[in-house]
Amino acid sequence: MAAIASTDASPSARGDAPRISFVSLGCPKALVDSERIITSLRSEGYELSRHHEGADLVIVNTCGFLDSAKAESLAAIGDALKENGKVIVTGCMGAEPEQIRDVHPGVLAVTGPQQYESVLAAVHQAVPPTHDPFVDLVPPQGIKLTPRHYAYLKISEGCNNRCTFCIIPKLRGDLVSRPAADVLREAERLVGAGVKELLVISQDTSAYGVDVKYATSQWKDREVRARFLDLARELGSLGAWVRMHYVYPYPHVDEVIGLMSDGVILPYLDIPFQHASPSVLKRMKRPAAQEKTLARIQAWRAACPDLTLRSTFIVGFPGETEAEFEELIDFLDEAELDRVGCFKYEPVAGAPANDLGAAIPEEVKEARWKRFMEVQQRVSARRLRRKVGTRQQVIIDSVGPTVAIGRSKADAPEIDGHVHVAARRPLRVGEIVTVKIERADAYDLHGTAVGF
Ligand code: SF4
């Protein structure tokens, strides 16, 4: 995912506040980093500019996950240099600064992912702050790049797994979990500021707390363990929708399903399975790959019939045979996942997977991807049709002249489908309404608001 996030600034009382143009590329985790940097800059009196031209400085938060993302990052840096000239680079690509300096020797500074202090130091050096605490008030929840009614909540950095196609542990290091009380304080501030939906993210959400041996921290009148189940329960008590992303099917995930059927957190699990053939999963070194996935899915659905399962897969992994691909297709047919994304394998420089088997020719990858999508589209459409005639709670994301666009509990922002809502009164962004579902198409639902 890539997002340009040159956020507009509120006009300052001073005419001379330094102005910064910000480009945020990459995944939601990178977006959270961008939000933190911007929050700090705003608290120091910097303003944000919509355009590179006329700004005092440009910051580019890069993504280095795939070669295509790196190319996009390098192009964004090139544009910033051309249009402005003063550029600081941060984010995943910053972990290997020579990749940037070889192409763009003119950048002022390069810092790596989560190096907030280094980014700020580089900004101070290039454009010193003119801080006025009476003017530069930042709202207590920080500056959000997501709409006000939902927010990403990052619970840890890094990853202890070593999936062979991924260089994130190399870029971001091993798992470092935030204390539970820290996460809860941030979540409470966000909810207090009007956020209605918290999207819990990390590289491996179900591994939360493993690195700190599930240490407890003081939250209100009680001690809370840094453990997936305990954190989920506490987050669910804050009064917002809580949606879990990047969960691996470790055995203890079963316990969280109970919180979903009890309505404490959303009945939604985003589990990046990536493949279904045991031999490919082994070559990928995927976490929890040995678990009996189909049986687990059936048990989860029996315990929580409303559960939505989203996943992502990779086709054309090095050495993937026709038989292994067929195993994946059979899994799709049986697992009946609700929402699925599929990527054609792309070799990432430095990833061990590139040497694990023969590269799959592009036309074979393409054919497998098409077949995969056809099968999954049928499954997804079938599952969506079952919702016709039901009533769903829908959070409104945007409003148009006749129809508002929202999402049900089954739809995460940016990656899943929408619900198109007709209503007899104007709806507000962030409002949660009950919608009677009248129609389904391949990805979206359509209905009428019946409860406000
Ligand atoms: S779980 Fe695997 S794919 Fe995800 S960040 Fe960790 S190593 Fe990479």
Coordinates of N, CA and C in Angstrom, one line a residue, residues 1-2 25-27 61-76 92-93 346:
M1 N 0.8 -1.2 0.0 CA 0.0 0.0 0.0 C 0.9 1.2 0.0
A2 N 0.5 2.3 -0.7 CA 1.3 3.5 -0.7 C 0.3 4.7 -0.5
L25 N 5.0 6.6 2.5 CA 4.8 5.4 1.6 C 4.8 4.2 2.5
G26 N 4.2 3.1 2.0 CA 4.3 1.8 2.6 C 3.0 1.4 3.4
C27 N 3.2 0.5 4.3 CA 2.1 -0.2 5.0 C 1.6 0.7 6.2
N61 N 9.1 9.2 4.0 CA 9.1 8.0 4.7 C 9.0 6.8 3.7
T62 N 10.1 6.1 3.6 CA 10.1 5.1 2.5 C 9.7 3.7 2.9
C63 N 9.4 2.9 1.9 CA 9.0 1.5 2.1 C 10.1 0.7 1.3
G64 N 10.7 -0.3 1.9 CA 11.7 -1.1 1.3 C 11.3 -2.6 1.2
F65 N 10.0 -2.9 1.2 CA 9.6 -4.3 1.3 C 9.8 -5.0 0.0
L66 N 9.4 -4.5 -1.1 CA 9.5 -5.1 -2.4 C 10.3 -4.2 -3.3
D67 N 10.9 -4.8 -4.3 CA 11.7 -4.0 -5.2 C 10.8 -2.9 -5.9
S68 N 9.5 -3.2 -6.1 CA 8.7 -2.2 -6.7 C 8.4 -1.0 -5.7
A69 N 8.4 -1.4 -4.4 CA 8.2 -0.3 -3.4 C 9.5 0.5 -3.3
K70 N 10.6 -0.1 -3.4 CA 11.9 0.6 -3.4 C 11.9 1.6 -4.6
A71 N 11.5 1.1 -5.7 CA 11.6 2.0 -6.9 C 10.6 3.2 -6.7
E72 N 9.5 2.9 -6.1 CA 8.5 4.0 -5.8 C 9.1 5.0 -4.9
S73 N 9.8 4.5 -3.8 CA 10.4 5.4 -2.8 C 11.5 6.2 -3.5
L74 N 12.4 5.6 -4.3 CA 13.4 6.4 -5.0 C 12.8 7.5 -5.9
A75 N 11.7 7.1 -6.6 CA 11.1 8.1 -7.4 C 10.6 9.3 -6.6
A76 N 10.0 9.0 -5.5 CA 9.4 10.0 -4.6 C 10.5 10.9 -4.1
C92 N 11.9 2.3 6.1 CA 12.5 1.0 5.9 C 13.7 1.0 5.0
M93 N 13.6 1.8 3.9 CA 14.8 1.9 3.0 C 16.0 2.5 3.6
E346 N 7.5 -11.9 -5.8 CA 8.5 -10.9 -6.4 C 9.8 -11.1 -5.6

